Structures are given as structure tokens and as C-alpha cells.
XYZ file of C-alpha atoms in Angstrom:
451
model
C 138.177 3.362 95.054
C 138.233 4.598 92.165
C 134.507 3.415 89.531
C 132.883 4.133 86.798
C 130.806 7.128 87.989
C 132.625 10.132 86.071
C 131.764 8.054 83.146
C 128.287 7.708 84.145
C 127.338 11.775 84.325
C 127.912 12.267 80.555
C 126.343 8.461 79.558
C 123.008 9.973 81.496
C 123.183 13.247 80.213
C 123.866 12.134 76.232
C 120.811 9.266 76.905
C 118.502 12.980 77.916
C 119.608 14.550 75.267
C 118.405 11.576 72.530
C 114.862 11.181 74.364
C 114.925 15.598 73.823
C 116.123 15.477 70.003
C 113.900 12.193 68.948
C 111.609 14.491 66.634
C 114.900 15.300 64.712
C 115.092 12.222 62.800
C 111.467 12.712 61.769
C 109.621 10.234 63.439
C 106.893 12.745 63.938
C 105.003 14.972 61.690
C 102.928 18.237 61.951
C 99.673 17.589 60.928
C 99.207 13.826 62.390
C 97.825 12.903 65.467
C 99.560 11.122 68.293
C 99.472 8.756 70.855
C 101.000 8.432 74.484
C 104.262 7.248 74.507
C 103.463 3.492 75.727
C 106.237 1.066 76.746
C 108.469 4.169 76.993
C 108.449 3.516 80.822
C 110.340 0.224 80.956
C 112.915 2.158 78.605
C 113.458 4.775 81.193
C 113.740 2.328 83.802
C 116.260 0.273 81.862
C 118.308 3.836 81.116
C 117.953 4.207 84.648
C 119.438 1.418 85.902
C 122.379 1.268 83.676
C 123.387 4.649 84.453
C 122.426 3.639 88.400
C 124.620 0.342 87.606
C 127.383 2.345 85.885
C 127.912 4.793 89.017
C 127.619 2.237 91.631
C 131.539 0.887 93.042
C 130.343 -2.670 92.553
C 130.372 -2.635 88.847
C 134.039 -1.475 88.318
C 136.528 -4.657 88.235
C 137.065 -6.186 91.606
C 140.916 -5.685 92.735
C 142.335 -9.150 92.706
C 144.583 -10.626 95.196
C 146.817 -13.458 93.536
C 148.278 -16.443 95.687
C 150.058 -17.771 92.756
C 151.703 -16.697 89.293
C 150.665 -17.270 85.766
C 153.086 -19.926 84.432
C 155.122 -18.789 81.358
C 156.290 -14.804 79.987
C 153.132 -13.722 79.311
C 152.621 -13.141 83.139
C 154.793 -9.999 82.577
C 153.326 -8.851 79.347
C 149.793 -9.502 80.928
C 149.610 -8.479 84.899
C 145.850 -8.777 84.882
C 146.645 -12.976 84.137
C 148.435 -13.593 87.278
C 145.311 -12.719 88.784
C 142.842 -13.925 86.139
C 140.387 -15.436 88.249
C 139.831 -18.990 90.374
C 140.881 -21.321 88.501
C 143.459 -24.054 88.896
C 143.899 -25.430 85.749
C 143.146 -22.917 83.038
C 144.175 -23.961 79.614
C 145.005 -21.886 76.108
C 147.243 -23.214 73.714
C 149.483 -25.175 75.928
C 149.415 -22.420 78.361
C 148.438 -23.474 82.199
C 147.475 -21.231 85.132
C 147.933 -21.903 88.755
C 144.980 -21.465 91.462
C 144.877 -17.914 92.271
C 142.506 -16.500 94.790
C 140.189 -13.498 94.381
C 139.510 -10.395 97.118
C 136.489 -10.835 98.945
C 133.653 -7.914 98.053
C 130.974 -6.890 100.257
C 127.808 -9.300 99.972
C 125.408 -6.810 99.879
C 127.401 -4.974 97.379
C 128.158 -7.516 94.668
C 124.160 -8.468 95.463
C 123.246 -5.127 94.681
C 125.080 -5.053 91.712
C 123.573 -8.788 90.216
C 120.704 -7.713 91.006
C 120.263 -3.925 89.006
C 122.286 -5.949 85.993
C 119.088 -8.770 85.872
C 116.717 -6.146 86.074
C 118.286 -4.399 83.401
C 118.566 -7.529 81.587
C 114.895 -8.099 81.998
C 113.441 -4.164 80.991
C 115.625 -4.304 78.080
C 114.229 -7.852 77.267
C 110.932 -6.764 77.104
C 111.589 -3.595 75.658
C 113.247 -5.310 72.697
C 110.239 -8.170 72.578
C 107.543 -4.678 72.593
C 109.586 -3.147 70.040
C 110.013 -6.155 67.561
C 105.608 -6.684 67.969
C 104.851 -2.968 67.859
C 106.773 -2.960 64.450
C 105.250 -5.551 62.819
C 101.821 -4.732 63.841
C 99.934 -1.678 62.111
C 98.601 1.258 63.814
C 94.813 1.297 64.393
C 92.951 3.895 61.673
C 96.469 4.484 60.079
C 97.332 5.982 63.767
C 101.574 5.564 63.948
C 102.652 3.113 66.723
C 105.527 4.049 69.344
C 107.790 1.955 67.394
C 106.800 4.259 64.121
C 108.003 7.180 65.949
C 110.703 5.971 67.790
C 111.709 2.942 66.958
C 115.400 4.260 65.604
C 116.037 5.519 69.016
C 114.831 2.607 70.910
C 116.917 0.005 68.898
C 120.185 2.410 68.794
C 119.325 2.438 72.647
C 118.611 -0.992 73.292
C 121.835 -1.823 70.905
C 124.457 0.376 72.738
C 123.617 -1.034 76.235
C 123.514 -5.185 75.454
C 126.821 -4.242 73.660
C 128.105 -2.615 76.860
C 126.931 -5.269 78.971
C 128.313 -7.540 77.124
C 131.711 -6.589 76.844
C 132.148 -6.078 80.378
C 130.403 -9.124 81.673
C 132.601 -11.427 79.288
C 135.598 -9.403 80.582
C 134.280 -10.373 84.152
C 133.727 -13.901 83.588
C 137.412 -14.194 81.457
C 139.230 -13.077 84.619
C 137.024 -15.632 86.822
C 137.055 -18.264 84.797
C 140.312 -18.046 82.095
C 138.729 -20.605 79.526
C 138.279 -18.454 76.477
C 136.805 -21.618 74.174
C 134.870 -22.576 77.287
C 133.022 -19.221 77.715
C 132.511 -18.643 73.970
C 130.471 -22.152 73.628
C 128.331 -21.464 76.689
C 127.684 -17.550 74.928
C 126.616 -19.188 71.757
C 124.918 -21.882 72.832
C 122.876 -19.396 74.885
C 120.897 -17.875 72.671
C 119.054 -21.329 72.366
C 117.638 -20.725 75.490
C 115.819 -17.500 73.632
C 114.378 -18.452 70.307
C 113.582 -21.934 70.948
C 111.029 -21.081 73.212
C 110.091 -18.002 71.233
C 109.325 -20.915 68.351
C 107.781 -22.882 70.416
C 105.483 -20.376 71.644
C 104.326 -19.236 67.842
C 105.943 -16.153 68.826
C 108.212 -16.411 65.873
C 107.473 -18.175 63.035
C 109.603 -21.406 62.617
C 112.319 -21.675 60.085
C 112.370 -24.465 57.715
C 115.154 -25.449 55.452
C 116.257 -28.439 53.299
C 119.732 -29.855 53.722
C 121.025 -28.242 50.436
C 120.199 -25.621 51.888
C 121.706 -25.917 55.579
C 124.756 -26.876 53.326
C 124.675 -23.264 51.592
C 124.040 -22.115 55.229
C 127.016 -23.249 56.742
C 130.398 -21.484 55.477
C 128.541 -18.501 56.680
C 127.575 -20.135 59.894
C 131.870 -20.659 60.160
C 132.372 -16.901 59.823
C 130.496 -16.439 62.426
C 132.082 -19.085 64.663
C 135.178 -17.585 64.135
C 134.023 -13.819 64.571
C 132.726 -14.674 68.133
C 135.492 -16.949 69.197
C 138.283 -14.612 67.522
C 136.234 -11.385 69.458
C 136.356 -13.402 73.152
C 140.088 -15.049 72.708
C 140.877 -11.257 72.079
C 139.539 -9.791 75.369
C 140.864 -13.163 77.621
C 144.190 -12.072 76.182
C 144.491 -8.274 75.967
C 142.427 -5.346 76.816
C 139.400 -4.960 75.946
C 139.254 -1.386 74.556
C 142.547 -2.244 72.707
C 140.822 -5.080 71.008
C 138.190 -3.225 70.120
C 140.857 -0.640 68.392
C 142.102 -3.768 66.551
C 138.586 -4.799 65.312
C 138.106 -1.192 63.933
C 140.474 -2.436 61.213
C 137.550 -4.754 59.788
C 137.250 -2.344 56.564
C 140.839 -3.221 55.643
C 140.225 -7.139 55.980
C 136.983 -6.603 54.034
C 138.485 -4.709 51.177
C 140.877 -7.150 50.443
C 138.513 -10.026 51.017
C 135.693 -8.077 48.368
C 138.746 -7.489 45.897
C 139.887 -10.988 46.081
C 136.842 -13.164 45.352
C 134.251 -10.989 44.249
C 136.576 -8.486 42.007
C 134.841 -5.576 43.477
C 137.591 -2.383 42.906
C 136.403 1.160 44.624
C 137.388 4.517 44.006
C 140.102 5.630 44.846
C 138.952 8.168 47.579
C 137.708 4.861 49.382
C 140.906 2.858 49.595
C 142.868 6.098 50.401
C 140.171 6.570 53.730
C 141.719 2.858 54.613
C 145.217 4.956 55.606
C 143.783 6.370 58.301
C 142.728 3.336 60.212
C 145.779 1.056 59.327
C 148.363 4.035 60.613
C 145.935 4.101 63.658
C 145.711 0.654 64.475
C 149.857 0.892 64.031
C 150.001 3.722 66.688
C 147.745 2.174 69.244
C 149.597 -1.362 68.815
C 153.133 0.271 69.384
C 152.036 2.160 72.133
C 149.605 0.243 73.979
C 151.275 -0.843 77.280
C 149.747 -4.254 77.864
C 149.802 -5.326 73.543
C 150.680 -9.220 72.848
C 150.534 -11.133 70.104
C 147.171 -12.965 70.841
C 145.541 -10.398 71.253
C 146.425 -8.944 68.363
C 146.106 -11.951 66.331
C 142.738 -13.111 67.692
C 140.886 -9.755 67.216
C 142.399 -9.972 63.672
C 141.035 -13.248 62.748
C 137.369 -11.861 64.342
C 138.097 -9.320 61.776
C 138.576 -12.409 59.031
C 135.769 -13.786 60.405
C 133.366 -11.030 60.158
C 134.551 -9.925 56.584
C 134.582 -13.448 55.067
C 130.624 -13.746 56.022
C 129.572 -10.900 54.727
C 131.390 -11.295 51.670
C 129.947 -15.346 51.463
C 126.677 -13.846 52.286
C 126.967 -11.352 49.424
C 128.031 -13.751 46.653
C 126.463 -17.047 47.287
C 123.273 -16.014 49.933
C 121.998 -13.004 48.060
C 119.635 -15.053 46.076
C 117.538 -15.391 49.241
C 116.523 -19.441 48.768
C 117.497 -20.114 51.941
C 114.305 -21.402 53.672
C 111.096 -20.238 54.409
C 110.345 -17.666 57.566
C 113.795 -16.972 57.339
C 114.211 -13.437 58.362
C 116.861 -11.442 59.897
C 115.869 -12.431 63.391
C 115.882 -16.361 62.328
C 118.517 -16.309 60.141
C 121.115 -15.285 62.995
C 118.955 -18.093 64.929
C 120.153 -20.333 62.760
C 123.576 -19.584 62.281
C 123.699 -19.557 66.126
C 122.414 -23.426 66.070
C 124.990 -24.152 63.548
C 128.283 -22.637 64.836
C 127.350 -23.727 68.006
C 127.787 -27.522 66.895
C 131.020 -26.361 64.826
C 132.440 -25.393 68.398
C 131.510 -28.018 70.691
C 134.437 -30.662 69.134
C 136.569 -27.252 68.667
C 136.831 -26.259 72.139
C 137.012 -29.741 73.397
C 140.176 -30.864 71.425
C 141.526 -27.542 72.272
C 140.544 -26.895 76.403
C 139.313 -30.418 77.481
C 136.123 -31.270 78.594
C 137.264 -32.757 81.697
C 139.448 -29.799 82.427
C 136.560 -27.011 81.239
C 134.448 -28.488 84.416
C 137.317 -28.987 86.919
C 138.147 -25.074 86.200
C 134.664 -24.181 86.562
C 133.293 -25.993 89.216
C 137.101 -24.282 90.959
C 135.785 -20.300 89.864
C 132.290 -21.286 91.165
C 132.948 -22.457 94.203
C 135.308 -19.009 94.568
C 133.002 -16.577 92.991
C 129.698 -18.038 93.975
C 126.864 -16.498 92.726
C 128.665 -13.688 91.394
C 130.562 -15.498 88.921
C 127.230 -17.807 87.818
C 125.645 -14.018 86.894
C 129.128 -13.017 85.256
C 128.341 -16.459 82.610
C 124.442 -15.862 82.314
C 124.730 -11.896 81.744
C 127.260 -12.545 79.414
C 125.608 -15.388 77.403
C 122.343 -13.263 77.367
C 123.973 -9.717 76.820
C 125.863 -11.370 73.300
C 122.774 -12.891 71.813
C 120.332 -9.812 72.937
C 122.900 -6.906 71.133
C 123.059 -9.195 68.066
C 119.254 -9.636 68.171
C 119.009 -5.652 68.477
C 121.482 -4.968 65.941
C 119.803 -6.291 63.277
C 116.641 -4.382 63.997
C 118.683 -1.363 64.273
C 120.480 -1.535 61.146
C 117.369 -2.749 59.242
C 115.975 0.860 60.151
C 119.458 3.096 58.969
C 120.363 4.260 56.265
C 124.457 3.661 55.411
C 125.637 7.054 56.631
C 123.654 7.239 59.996
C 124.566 3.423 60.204
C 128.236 4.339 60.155
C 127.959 6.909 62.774
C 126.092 4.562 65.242
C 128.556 2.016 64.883
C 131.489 4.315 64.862
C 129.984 5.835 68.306
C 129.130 2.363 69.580
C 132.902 0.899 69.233
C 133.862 4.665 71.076
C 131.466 4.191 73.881
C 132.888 0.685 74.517
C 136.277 1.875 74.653
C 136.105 4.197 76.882
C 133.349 2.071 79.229
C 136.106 -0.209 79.100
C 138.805 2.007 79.768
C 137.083 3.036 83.050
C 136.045 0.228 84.186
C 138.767 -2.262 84.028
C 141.482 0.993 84.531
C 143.281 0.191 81.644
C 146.484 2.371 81.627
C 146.500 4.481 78.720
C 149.209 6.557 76.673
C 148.942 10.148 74.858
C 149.971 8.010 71.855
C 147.507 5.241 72.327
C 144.448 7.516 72.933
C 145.739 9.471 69.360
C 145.943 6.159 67.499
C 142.722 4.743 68.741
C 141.400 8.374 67.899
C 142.901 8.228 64.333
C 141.841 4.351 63.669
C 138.523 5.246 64.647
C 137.869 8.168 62.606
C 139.107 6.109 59.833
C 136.615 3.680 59.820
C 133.645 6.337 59.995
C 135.482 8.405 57.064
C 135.794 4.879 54.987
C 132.005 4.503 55.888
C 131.057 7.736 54.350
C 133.477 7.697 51.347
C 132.082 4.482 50.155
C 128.605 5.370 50.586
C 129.616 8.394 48.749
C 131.778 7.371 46.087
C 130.601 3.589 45.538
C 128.446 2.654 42.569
């Protein structure tokens, strides 16, 4: 049976290199005196486990035995749908699934495999809460903390493996449980269960807003909405690596979107870097073997999504009176509480309530336990990578920001590639390449070339 664990070599020996180079990015001086490495162990452990998670059988996608057919043509366009999971009465835009039944795995096995993800869950938790104290405390007689030194590395780390996580536990829970709308709520809704009690325990400050405020708040608070819901109709309908080559488009979207309502114009040497990643995209699409429309469509509008908040954010949020205590960290808090009411009447009018439980309570009773840890590692993965990404970025600077990203969508790709054995073509693997490298050379042209 055929895993993960090629992938897992090179994803061990690239995470030894980093912890080697981490003097490069001059985190540490000649001259100034240092400090053992503390918290670095749980970081270790958590780079540990993944790469112990990544090689063991368990974690590739279980092979699915169907005892029924998804109704309608997209069965043929999408074979992994006839087998997508437990449920009897899945529901997407008219679209309705029979029961279907899924192979049997070895208890010990899938238990294995829950039980290295929560762990790794849990060190990169408290890696992540270290970090985020370590930074905003001083160092004792001007002494640099950990997170001085390292902190670039531990973020970038911390980032690339939530993001990982995520993407394949969503995938996992899509195929057991085929309510895209359903499984996007319960991700956003979520992260509640983290910074709630972080304000309640004083470990984060409280935000506090007016309602004209809340109001100025929430157009952004849409983008989002539709960003994450565009992001997980995507991967229910298509692949997941070729939805991630369709979000590499974003920089198109966003150049209109800045030229449109802002009246922002770039060089010319920045719109002519967009060519690269719309001809690559093109490529992919044509040749990717299991393409459809929603999929296409979906990762498209996550693309909208994305693009229209940033630009909102840039005209209309840059004045920063948006609350008090309302940093990075809280300000995704709050756009988290505020989508997530958005999408509870959403996904009702649009799945059912009544049928969102009858499918669950069908793919638990199927998956048991494994498919409960598919919805909370998923949930927690997507709020913990957004969490870490804005402590990463805050510590980039454009160009090595572009790179990161660039490698993070690449690393996804090809996790996901391997994992779910998504059938690939020369000319798919060339457009992906090309769309890719687009969006890094658009990163660096405008950093470049932009006033």
C-alpha cells in the first residue's frame, strides 16, 4: 500500500537543514551572549511526530469501498464522490448522495494515527502559546529570548505544519462526511473554543468595540466568510492540490480588484509577471484529469474573497479605529465571531439543518472515532495556521514573505498529491510549476518595482 513515506524522507531532511541554517537569517550575533535553547524540545517533538505521522500507512487516504453511486454526472467527472464517505443524504446545490460504505482499517492503526495527530496538535499548541509570550516579554539584562533568535523559524515551522494538517484533515472529513457548508461552520465556529477561553483567562487582552465600529468590521468579516467557505467547497469538489493551483491565481483577482476601487495602476513589469500564473492556471485546468466546474469556480470565489478583504481592509480599515486591544491575533478573533454568524442562516438555507445532523450522526456512526478526530483536527488545524500566520508574516519582510508562501502552497501540493494519490499529468505538473512561479515572480516584481 502505497503512503506518504517517500514524501516524508525529504520533509525530515529540509526541517534538519532549517534548525542547521537558523543563524543565517541573523537571529544571532557575534559578540552577544546566549542562552539555552528553551522550549526548542516540544518543537522537535512536534517535527518529530509529523514526519513519524507522515511515514506511517495510516495517514494516507483510506481506500474506500462504495455500496452505492453518486446520483447525477458528476460521479464520472469525480470517482472519489461515489465513495465520498457515510453518508446517506449528502446535499450541495440540489445534488444528493446515496449511503455508501467505507473499508474497515485496522483499530490499532487508525488509533495510532489519532493519536500522533493530537499530540502533534497539542506540542504545536503550546509551542505557538510559548512563542506568542516569549515575544512579547523582554529578555532579562537585555539578554535575547528564544523567540528573538528564532522566532522566524519557529512561526514559518509552526505555519507550514497547521497548514498541512489542515488541508488533509478537511480532505478526510469531506470524503466522510460530504457537507461542505456543514464542515466549514463547525471549522469557523471552532476557533471560539480557543480565544474565548484565552480572554477569559486574561491571557489575551479583551477586544472592545462600538457598533459603528462592528459595522466597519463586517464587509471584511464577509471576505473572509467567503474565502473559507469558497477554499472548503473547492476541496469537497475537486482535488485538493488542483485547488490549491487555482488559488495561486489570487494576484490576478487582486490586481483587478486594487485597479477597480482603489485606482492603484503598477508598473508594467508587475502586470506582465501576472502572464505567467494565468497561462499556468490555464495548463493545469486543461490538463488536470479530475477538473469540474465547482471546483474551479469555488476556489475562484476564495480567491474573490481573499482579494476583496484585503483591498476593504486597505481602504476603509487602515485608519486603525477599530477598537481597543485589537491586534492581529484579536482582530482575526473577531472576524471569526462575525462570519461565523454570517454562515449559520447560510448553510442552513443551503444544506438543512435537519439533514446536516441526519448525515452526520450516519458518518459517525460509520467512522466512529476516526471521523469525530477528522472534524476536531480539522476545526483546530484552520484556526491554529491562521493564528500562526499572522505571527509569521508580522516578522517578514515582502520578499522572504513571498518565498514562504510560495513554498507553503508547493509543500501542500505535493503533501496532497501523495497522500490522496491524485493522478497527475506531465502537463499538469508544468502548469502548476509555471502558475506557481508566477505568483513568487509577481511577489518580487511588485516589491521591486511598486512605489
Amino acid at each position: 500500500r502505497f503512503g506518504f513515506r517517500h514524501f516524508s524522507e525529504p520533509l525530515c531532511a529540509g526541517v534538519r537543514a532549517v534548525k542547521a541554517t537558523g543563524t543565517m537569517a541573523g537571529f544571532s550575533k557575534a559578540g552577544q551572549s546566549t542562552r539555552p535553547l528553551r522550549g526548542l524540545g516540544p518543537l522537535v517533538l512536534a517535527s518529530s511526530a509529523a514526519c513519524w505521522l507522515a511515514s506511517g500507512p495510516s495517514f494516507a487516504a483510506p481506500s474506500l469501498r462504495t455500496a452505492g453511486t453518486a446520483l447525477g454526472t458528476e460521479a464520472a467527472a469525480e470517482p472519489w464522490l461515489a465513495a465520498a464517505g457515510p453518508s446517506a443524504h449528502g446535499n450541495f446545490a440540489g445534488r444528493s448522495f446515496q449511503k455508501t460504505q467505507q473499508a474497515e482499517l485496522p483499530g490499532e492503526t487508525g488509533k495510532a494515527s489519532d493519536a500522533v495527530s493530537l499530540g502533534l496538535a497539542a506540542a504545536g499548541c503550546a509551542v505557538a502559546m510559548r512563542a506568542a509570550s516569549e515575544a512579547a516579554a523582554p529578555g532579562k539584562d537585555g539578554e535575547k529570548s528564544f523567540m528573538d533568535k528564532f522566532g522566524v523559524i519557529v512561526y514559518i515551522g509552526l505555519w507550514y505544519v497547521f497548514n498541512i494538517g489542515y488541508n488533509i484533515y478537511n480532505k478526510k472529513a469531506l470524503i466522510s462526511y460530504p457537507y461542505p457548508w456543514a464542515c466549514a461552520l463547525w471549522q469557523m465556529a471552532f476557533g471560539w473554543l480557543i480565544f474565548v477561553p484565552l480572554w477569559i483567562l486574561r491571557i489575551r487582552k479583551v477586544p472592545k468595540l462600538s457598533v459603528s465600529q462592528a459595522v466597519t468590521l463586517a464587509p471584511a468579516a464577509l471576505g473572509h466568510l467567503a474565502t473559507h467557505v469558497g477554499a472548503v467547497v473547492a476541496f469537497f469538489a475537486g482535488a485538493v492540490s488542483f485547488g490549491h493551483i487555482v488559488k495561486a491565481s489570487e494576484p490576478v483577482v487582486s490586481s483587478m480588484l486594487n485597479f477597480a476601487f482603489l485606482g492603484e495602476v503598477m508598473p508594467w513589469q508587475v502586470y506582465a509577471s501576472l502572464l505567467p500564473i494565468i497561462g499556468g492556471v490555464g495548463l493545469a485546468s486543461a490538463s488536470e484529469m479530475s477538473f469540474n466546474w465547482l471546483c474551479f469556480g469555488a476556489a475562484m470565489g476564495s480567491n474573490l474573497g481573499s482579494a476583496s478583504r484585503a483591498v476593504y481592509s486597505k481602504k476603509v480599515m487602515g485608519s486603525g479605529n477599530i477598537g481597543e486591544n485589537m491586534d492581529s491575533a484579536n482582530v482575526y478573533a473577531v472576524l471569526t465571531i462575525m462570519a461565523t454568524f454570517m454562515l449559520i442562516p447560510i448553510s442552513f438555507a443551503i444544506e438543512g439543518p435537519s439533514a446536516m445532523l441526519k448525515g452526520f450522526k450516519v458518518a459517525s456512526s460509520a467512522g466512529g472515532m476516526a471521523f469525530m478526530w477528522q472534524m476536531i483536527l480539522s476545526g483546530f488545524y484552520y484556526y491554529m495556521y491562521n493564528e500562526v500566520a499572522f505571527l509569521a508574516l508580522g516578522k517578514l519582510d515582502p520578499v522572504s514573505h513571498a518565498v514562504c508562501n510560495t513554498m507553503k502552497r508547493v509543500v501542500i501540493i505535493i503533501t496532497a498529491i501523495f497522500v490522496f494519490r491524485t493522478p497527475v499529468t506531465a502537463l499538469g505538473v508544468l502548469g502548476s510549476s509555471i502558475a506557481i512561479g508566477g505568483t513568487l515572480l509577481y511577489s518580487l516584481a511588485k516589491n521591486k518595482y511598486s512605489k
